[in-house]
CSV table of C-alpha atoms in Angstrom, one decimal:
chain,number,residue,atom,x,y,z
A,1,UNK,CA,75.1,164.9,65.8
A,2,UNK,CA,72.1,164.0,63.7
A,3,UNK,CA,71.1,160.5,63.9
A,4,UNK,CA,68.4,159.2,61.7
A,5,UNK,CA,65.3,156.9,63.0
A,6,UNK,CA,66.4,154.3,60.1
A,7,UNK,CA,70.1,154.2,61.7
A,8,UNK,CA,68.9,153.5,65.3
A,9,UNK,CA,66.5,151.2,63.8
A,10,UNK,CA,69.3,148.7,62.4
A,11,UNK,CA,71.5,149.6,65.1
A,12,UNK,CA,69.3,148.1,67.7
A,13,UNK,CA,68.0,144.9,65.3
A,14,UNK,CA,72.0,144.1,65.1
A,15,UNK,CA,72.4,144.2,68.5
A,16,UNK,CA,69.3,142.4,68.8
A,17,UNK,CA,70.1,139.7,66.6
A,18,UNK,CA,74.2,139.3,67.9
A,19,UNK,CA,72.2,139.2,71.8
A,20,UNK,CA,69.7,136.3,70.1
A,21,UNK,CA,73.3,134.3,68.6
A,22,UNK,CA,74.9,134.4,72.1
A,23,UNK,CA,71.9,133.2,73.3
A,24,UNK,CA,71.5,130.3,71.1
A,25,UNK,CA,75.3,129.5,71.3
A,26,UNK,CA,74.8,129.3,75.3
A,27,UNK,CA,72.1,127.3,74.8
A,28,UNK,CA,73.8,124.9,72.8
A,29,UNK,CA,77.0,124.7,75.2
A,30,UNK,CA,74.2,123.8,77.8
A,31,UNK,CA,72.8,121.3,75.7
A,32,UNK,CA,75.7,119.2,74.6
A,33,UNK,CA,77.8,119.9,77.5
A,34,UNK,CA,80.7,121.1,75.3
A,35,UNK,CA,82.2,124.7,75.0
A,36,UNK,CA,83.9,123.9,72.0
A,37,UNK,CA,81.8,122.2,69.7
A,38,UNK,CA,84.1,123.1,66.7
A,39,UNK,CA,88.0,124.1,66.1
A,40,UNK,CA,86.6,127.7,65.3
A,41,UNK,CA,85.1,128.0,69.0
A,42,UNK,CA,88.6,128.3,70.7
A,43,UNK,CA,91.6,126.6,68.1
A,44,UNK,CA,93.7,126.4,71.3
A,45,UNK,CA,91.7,124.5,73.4
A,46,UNK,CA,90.2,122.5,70.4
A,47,UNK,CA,94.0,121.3,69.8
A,48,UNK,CA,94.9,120.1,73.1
A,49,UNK,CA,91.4,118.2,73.4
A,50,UNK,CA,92.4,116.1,69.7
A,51,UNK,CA,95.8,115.5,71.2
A,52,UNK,CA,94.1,114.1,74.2
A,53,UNK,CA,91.2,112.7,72.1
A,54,UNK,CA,94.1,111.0,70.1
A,55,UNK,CA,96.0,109.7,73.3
A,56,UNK,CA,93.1,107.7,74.7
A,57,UNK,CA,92.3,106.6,71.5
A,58,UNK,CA,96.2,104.9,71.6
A,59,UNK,CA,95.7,103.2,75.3
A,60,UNK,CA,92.5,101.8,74.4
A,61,UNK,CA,94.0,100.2,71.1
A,62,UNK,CA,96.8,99.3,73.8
A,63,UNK,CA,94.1,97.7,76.1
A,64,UNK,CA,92.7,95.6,73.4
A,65,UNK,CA,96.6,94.2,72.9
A,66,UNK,CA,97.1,93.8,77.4
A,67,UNK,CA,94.1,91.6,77.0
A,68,UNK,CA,95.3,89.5,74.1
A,69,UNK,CA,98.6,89.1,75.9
A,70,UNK,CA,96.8,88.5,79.3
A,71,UNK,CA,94.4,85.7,78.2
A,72,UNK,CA,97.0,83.9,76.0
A,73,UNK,CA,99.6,84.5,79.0
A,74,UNK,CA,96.9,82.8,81.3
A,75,UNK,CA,96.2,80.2,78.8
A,76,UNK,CA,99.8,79.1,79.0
A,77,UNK,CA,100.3,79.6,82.8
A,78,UNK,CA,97.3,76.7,83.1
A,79,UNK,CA,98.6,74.4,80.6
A,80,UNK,CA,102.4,74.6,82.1
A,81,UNK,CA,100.8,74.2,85.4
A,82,UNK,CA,98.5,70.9,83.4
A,83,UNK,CA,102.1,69.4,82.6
A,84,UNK,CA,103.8,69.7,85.4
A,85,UNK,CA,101.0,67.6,87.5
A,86,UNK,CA,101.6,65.4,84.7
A,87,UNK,CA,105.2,64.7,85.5
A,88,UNK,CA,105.0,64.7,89.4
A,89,UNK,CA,102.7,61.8,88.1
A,90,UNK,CA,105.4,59.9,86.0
A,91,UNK,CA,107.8,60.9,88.8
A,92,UNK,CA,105.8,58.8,91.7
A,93,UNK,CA,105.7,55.7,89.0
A,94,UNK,CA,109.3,56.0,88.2
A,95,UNK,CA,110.1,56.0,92.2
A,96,UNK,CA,107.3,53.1,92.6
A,97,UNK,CA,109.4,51.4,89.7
A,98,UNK,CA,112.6,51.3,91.7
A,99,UNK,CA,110.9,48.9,93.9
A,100,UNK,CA,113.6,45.9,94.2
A,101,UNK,CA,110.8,43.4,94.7
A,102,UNK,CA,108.8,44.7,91.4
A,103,UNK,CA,108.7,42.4,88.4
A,104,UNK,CA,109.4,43.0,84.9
A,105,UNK,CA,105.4,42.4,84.0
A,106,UNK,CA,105.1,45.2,86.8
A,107,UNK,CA,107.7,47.4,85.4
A,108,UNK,CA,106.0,46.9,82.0
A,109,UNK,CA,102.4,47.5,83.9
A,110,UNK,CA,104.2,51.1,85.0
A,111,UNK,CA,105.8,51.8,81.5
A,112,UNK,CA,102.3,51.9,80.4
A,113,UNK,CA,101.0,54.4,82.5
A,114,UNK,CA,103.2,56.6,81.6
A,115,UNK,CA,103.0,56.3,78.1
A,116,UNK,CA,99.6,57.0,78.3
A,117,UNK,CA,100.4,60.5,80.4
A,118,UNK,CA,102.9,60.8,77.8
A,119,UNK,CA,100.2,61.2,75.1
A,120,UNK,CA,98.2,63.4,77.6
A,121,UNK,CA,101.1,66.1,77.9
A,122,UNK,CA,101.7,65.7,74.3
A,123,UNK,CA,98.1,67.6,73.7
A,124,UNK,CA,99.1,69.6,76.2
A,125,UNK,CA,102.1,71.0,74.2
A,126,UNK,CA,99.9,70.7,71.4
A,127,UNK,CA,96.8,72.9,73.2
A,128,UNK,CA,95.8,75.9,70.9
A,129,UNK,CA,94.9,79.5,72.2
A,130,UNK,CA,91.2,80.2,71.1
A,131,UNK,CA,92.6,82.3,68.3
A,132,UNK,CA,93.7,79.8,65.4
A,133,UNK,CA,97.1,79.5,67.2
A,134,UNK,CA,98.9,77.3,69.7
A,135,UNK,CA,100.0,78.5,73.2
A,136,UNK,CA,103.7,77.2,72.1
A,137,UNK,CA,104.0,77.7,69.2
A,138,UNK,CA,106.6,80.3,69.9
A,139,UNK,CA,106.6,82.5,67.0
A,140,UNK,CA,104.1,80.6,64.4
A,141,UNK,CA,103.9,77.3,63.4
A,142,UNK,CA,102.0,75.4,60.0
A,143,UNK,CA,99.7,73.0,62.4
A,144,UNK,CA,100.4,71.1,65.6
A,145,UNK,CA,104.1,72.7,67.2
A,146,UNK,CA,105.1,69.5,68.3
A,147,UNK,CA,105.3,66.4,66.0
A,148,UNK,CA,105.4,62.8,67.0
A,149,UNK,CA,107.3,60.3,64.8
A,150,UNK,CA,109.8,57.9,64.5
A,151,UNK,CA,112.7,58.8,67.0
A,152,UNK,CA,110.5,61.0,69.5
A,153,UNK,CA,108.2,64.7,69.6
A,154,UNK,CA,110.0,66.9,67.8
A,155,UNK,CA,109.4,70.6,68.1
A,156,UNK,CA,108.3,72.3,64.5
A,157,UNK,CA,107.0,75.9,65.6
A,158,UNK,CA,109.5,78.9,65.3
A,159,UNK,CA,111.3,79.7,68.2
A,160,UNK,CA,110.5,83.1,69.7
A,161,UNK,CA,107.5,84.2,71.1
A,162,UNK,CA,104.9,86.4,69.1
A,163,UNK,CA,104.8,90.0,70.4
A,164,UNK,CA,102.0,92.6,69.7
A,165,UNK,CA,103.8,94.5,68.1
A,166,UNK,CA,102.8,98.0,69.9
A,167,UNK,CA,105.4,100.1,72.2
A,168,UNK,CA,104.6,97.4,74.9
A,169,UNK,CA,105.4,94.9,72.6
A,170,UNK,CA,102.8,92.2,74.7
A,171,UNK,CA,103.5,88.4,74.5
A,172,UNK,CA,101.6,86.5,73.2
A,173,UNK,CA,102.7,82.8,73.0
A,174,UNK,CA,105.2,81.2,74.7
A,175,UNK,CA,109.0,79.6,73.2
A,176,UNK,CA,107.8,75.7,73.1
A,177,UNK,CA,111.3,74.5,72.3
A,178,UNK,CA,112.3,76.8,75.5
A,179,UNK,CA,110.0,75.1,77.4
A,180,UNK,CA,109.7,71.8,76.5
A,181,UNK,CA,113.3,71.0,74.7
A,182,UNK,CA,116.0,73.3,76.1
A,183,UNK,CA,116.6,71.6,79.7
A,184,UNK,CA,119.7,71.5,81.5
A,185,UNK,CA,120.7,68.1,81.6
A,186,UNK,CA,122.2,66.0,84.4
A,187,UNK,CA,122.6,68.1,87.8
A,188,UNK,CA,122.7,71.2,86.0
A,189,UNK,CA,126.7,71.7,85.7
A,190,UNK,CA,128.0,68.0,84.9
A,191,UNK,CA,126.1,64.9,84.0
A,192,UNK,CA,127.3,61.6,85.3
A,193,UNK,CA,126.2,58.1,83.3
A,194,UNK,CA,127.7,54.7,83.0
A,195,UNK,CA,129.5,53.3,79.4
A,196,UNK,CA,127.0,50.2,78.3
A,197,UNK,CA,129.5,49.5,75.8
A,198,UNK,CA,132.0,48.4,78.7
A,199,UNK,CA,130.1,47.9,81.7
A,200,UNK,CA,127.1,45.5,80.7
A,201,UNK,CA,126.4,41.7,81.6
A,202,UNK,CA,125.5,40.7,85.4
A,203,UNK,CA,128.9,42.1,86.0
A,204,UNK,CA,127.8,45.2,85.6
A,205,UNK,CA,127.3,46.1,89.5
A,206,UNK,CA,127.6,49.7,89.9
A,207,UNK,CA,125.8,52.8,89.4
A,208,UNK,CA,126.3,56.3,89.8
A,209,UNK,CA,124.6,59.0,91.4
A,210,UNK,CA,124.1,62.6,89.8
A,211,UNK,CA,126.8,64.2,91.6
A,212,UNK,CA,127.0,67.7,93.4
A,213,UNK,CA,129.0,71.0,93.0
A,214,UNK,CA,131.3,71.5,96.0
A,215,UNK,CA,133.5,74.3,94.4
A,216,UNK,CA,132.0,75.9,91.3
A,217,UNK,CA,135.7,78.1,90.9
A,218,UNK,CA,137.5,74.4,90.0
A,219,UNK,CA,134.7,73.6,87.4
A,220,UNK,CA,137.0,73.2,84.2
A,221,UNK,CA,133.3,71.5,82.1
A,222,UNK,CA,135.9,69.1,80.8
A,223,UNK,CA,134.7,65.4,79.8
A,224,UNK,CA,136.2,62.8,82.3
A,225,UNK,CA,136.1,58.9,82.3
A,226,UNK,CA,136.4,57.1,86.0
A,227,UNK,CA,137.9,53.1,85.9
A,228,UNK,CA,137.4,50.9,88.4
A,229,UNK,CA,140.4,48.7,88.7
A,230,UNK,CA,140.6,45.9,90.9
A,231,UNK,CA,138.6,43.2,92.8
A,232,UNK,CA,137.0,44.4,95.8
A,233,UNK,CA,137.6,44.9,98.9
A,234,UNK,CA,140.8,46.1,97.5
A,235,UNK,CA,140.1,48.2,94.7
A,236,UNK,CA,141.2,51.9,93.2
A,237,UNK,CA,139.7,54.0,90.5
A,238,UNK,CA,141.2,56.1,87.8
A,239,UNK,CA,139.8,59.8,87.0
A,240,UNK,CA,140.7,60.3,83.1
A,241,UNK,CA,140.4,63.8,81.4
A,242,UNK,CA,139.3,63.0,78.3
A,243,UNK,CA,140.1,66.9,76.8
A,244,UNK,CA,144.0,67.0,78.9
A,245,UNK,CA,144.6,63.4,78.6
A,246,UNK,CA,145.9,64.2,82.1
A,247,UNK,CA,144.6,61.4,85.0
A,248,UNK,CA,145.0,60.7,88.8
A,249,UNK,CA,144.2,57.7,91.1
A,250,UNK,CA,143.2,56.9,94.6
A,251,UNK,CA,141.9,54.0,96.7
A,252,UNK,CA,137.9,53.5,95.9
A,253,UNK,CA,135.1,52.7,98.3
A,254,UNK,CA,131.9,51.5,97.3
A,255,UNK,CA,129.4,54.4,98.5
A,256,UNK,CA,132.5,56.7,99.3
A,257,UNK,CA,132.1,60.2,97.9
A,258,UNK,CA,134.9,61.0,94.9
A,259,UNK,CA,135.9,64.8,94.8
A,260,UNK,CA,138.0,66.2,91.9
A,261,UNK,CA,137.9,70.0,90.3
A,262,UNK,CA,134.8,70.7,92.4
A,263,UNK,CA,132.5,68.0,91.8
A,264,UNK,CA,131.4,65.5,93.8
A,265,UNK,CA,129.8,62.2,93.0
A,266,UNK,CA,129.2,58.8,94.5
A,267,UNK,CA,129.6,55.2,92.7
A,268,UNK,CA,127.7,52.5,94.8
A,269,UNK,CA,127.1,48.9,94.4
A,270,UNK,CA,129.1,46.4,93.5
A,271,UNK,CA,131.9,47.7,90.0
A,272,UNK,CA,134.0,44.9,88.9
A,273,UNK,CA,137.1,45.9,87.5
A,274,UNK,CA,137.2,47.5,84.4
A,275,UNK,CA,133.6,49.2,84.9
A,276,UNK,CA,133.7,52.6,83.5
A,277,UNK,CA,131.9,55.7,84.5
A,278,UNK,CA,131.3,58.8,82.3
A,279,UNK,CA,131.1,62.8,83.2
A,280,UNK,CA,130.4,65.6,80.6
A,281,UNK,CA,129.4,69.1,81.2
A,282,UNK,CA,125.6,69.5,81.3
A,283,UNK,CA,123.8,71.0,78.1
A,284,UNK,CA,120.5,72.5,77.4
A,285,UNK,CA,119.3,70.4,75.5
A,286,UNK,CA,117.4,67.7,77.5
A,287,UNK,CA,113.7,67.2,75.9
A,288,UNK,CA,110.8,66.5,77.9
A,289,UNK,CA,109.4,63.4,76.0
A,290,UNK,CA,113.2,62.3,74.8
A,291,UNK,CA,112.9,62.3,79.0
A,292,UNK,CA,109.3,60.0,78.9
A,293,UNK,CA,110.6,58.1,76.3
A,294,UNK,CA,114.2,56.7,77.9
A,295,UNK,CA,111.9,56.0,80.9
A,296,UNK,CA,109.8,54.0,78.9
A,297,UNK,CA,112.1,52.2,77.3
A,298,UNK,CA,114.1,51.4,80.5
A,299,UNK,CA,110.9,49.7,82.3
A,300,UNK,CA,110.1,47.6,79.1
A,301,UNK,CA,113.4,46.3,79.6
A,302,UNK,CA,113.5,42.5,80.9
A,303,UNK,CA,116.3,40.7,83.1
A,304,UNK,CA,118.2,44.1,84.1
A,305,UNK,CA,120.2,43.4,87.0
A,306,UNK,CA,119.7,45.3,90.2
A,307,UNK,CA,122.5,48.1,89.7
A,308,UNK,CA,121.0,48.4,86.0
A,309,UNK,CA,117.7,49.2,87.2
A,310,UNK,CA,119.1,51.6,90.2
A,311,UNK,CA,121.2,53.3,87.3
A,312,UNK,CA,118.2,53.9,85.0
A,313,UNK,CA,115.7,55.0,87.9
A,314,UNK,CA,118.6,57.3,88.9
A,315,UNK,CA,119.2,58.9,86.1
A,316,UNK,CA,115.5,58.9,84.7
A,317,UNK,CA,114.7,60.4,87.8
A,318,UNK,CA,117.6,63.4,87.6
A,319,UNK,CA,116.4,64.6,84.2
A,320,UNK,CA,113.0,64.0,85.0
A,321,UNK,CA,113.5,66.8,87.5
A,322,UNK,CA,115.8,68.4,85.4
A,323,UNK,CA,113.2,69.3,82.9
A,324,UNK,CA,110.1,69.6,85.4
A,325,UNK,CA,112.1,72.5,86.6
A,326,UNK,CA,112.6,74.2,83.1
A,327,UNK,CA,109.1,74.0,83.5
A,328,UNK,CA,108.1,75.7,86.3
A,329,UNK,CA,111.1,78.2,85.7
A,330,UNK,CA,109.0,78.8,82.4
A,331,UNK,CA,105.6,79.0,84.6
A,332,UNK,CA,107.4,81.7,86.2
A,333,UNK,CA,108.6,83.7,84.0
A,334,UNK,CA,104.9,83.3,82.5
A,335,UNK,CA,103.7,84.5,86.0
A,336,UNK,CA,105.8,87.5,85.8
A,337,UNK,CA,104.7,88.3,82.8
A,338,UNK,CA,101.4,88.7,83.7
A,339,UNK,CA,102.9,90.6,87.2
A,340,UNK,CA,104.2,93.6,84.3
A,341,UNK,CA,100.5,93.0,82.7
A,342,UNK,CA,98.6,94.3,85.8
A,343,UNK,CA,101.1,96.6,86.5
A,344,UNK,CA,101.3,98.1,82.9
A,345,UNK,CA,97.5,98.1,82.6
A,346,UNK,CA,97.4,100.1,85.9
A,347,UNK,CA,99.6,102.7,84.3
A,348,UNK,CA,97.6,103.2,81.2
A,349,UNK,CA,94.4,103.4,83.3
A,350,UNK,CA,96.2,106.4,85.1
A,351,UNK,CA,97.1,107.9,81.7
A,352,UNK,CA,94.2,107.5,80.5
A,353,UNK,CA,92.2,109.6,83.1
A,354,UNK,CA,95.1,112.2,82.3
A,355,UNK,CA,94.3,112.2,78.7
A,356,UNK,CA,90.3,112.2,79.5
A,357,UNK,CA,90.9,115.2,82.8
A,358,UNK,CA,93.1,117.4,79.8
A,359,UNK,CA,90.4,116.9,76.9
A,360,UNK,CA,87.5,117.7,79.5
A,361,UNK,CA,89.1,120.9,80.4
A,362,UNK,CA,89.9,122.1,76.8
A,363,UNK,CA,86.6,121.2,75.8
A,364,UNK,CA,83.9,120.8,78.3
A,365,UNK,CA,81.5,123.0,79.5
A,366,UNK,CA,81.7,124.7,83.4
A,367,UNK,CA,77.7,124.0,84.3
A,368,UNK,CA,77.7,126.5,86.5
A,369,UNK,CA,79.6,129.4,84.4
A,370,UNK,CA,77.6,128.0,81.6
A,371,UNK,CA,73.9,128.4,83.2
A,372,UNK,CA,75.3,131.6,84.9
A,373,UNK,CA,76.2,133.1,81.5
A,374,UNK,CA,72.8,131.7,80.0
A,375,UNK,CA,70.9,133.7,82.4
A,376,UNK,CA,72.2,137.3,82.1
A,377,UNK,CA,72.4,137.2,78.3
A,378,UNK,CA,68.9,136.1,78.7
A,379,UNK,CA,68.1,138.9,80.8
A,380,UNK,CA,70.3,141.3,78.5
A,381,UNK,CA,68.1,140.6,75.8
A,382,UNK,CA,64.8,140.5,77.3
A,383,UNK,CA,66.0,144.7,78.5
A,384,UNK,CA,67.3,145.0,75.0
A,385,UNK,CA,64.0,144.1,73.6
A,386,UNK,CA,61.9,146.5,76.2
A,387,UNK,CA,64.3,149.1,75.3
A,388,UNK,CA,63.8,148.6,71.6
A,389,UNK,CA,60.1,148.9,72.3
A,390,UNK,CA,60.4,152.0,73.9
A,391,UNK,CA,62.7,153.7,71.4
A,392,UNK,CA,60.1,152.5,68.7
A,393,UNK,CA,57.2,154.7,70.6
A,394,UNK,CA,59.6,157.6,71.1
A,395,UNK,CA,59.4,159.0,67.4
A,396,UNK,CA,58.4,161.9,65.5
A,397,UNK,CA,55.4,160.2,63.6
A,398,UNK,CA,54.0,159.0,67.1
A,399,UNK,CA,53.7,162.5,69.0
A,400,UNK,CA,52.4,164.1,65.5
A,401,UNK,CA,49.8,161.3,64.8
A,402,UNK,CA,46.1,162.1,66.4
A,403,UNK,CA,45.3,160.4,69.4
């Protein structure tokens, strides 16, 4: 085989030169940390690191949404919690009110406290979110959620909640009307009330309490009417189903307990005959300041006798629990809420270590390999180069030339 010096010349620059690329390339890897710096370098690998690349990319956008969520989430929590204080407030002046030895001008004096913590939890309900938004709004509103005029606060947001909009779908307001205006009234099954149409006037001496559930199988949620007939000690009382037109009637007790269909409630006092006593099934529909506002009205009012003051305290009392309990139910749900926040964030913190681990093994560089590799090519072409040297000496022009 005949093999030119001008073959072996350009044989051994290429392999030179490819030695010198590998080198460089090594060098590169080394430097950025990467082994594939573009799709070329490996198209597997560089595939699985965009997916992952892309994947991260989608939890942080994700993040960004769990902290929206999570401050407007805490935001609310404080402001339910604000309100609630609030009505434990109204709550010890409406128990201070049923006072027997209280005067109107005292009454009046408690009215006016809380009207003014009225207009504090009105702000409350009113309190924005840091974002051009309102913490109960619900779904959106055009300004202030709640509205104050003639007839009581009236609720104008959209009710819903605002959600992120993402596969998580993250809250980020709370219902208003849910939490402010969607109560259960009375004792949660059946509300119990006097008729101020029949039973007024000093003669007007009995009250009612709210009533318990002894069987909740026999609740029918019809509407009944109870009659006292009678002048006491001797007196009976008539249960009237307003829906059946069916009625029954027994001997009545002041303070006794009356049980029908699985309630139980107590009139007390002193009912003159033809006093009437109303029972409806509860709604959800009792409003926080429609709550404020009967109270109000109730201690403004002068010359009430005893049993009409008991009977307002009474029942201002039950729905003022009624809806401090809607409430806190709300403040939990709120709390839970942010429960699924830490727990979902904790999931996409673990997924996005995945996503990071799989794009740093497609893509990153093994040190060790790396500087490994680096070394023996550069030794490779540092023999390469001695060889080349040598070959270069060995020719025919070199042993012919004089020395």
């Amino acid at each position: 085989m005949r093999v030119s010096t001008a073959n072996t010349y350009e044989v051994t620059i290429a392999a030179l030169q490819k030695r010198q690329q590998q080198m460089q390339n090594s060098q590169q890897q080394l430097t950025t940390g990467k082994r594939v710096a573009w799709g070329s370098d490996d198209p597997t690998a560089a595939g699985i690191g965009e997916r992952a690349y892309a994947q991260t990319g989608r939890i942080d956008a994700n993040q960004r949404a769990l902290d929206a969520s999570r401050n407007a989430m805490t935001l609310g929590e404080s402001a339910l919690g604000d309100g609630i204080e609030l009505l434990q407030q109204v709550r010890e002046a409406l128990v201070e009110a049923g006072n027997a030895s209280y005067s109107d001008a005292e009454r009046a004096g408690l009215a006016n406290k809380i009207s003014g913590l009225r207009q504090q939890l009105l702000a409350i309900a009113n309190r924005g979110d840091g974002a051009n938004g309102y913490i109960f709004g619900g779904q959106g509103s055009g300004g202030a959620p709640f509205l104050d005029q003639n007839g009581g606060v009236v609720f104008k947001g959209t009710p819903g909640v605002l959600q992120t909009g993402n596969s998580d779908n993250f809250q980020l307001s709370i219902d208003g009307g849910a939490a402010f205006e969607q109560a259960r009234s009375g004792n949660g099954t059946f509300v119990t009330g006097t008729l101020p149409n029949v039973n007024t006037g000093a003669a007007a001496g009995g009250w009612i309490d709210s009533g318990t559930v002894t069987d909740p199988a026999q609740i029918t949620g019809g509407n009944y009417v109870i009659q006292i007939a009678g002048t006491a000690p001797s007196q009976t009382y008539t249960i009237s189903n307003s829906d059946t037109g069916t009625s029954s009637s027994d001997v009545f007790s002041p303070g006794k307990a009356i049980q029908f269909e699985g309630m139980s409630l107590t009139i007390a006092g002193g009912p003159v005959d033809g006093d009437q006593f109303s029972v409806a099934p509860s709604t959800n529909t009792l409003k926080v300041f429609d709550v404020l506002d009967n109270a109000i009205a109730a201690l403004n009012t002068p010359l009430r006798s005893g049993a009409q003051i008991a009977q307002a305290n009474s029942s201002n009392l039950r729905d003022l629990d009624a809806v401090m309990g809607n409430l806190q139910n709300v403040r939990s749900q709120v709390g839970e809420t942010m429960n699924n926040l830490d727990g979902t964030e904790q999931r996409m913190a673990t997924q996005k270590l995945n996503s990071q681990t799989t794009q740093s093994n497609a893509e990153d560089l093994d040190m060790v390999q790396g500087i490994s590799n680096f070394q023996n090519q550069q030794s490779g072409y540092q023999a390469a180069l001695q060889t080349y040297a040598m070959v270069q000496r060995m020719s025919l022009f070199q042993y012919l030339s004089p020395s």
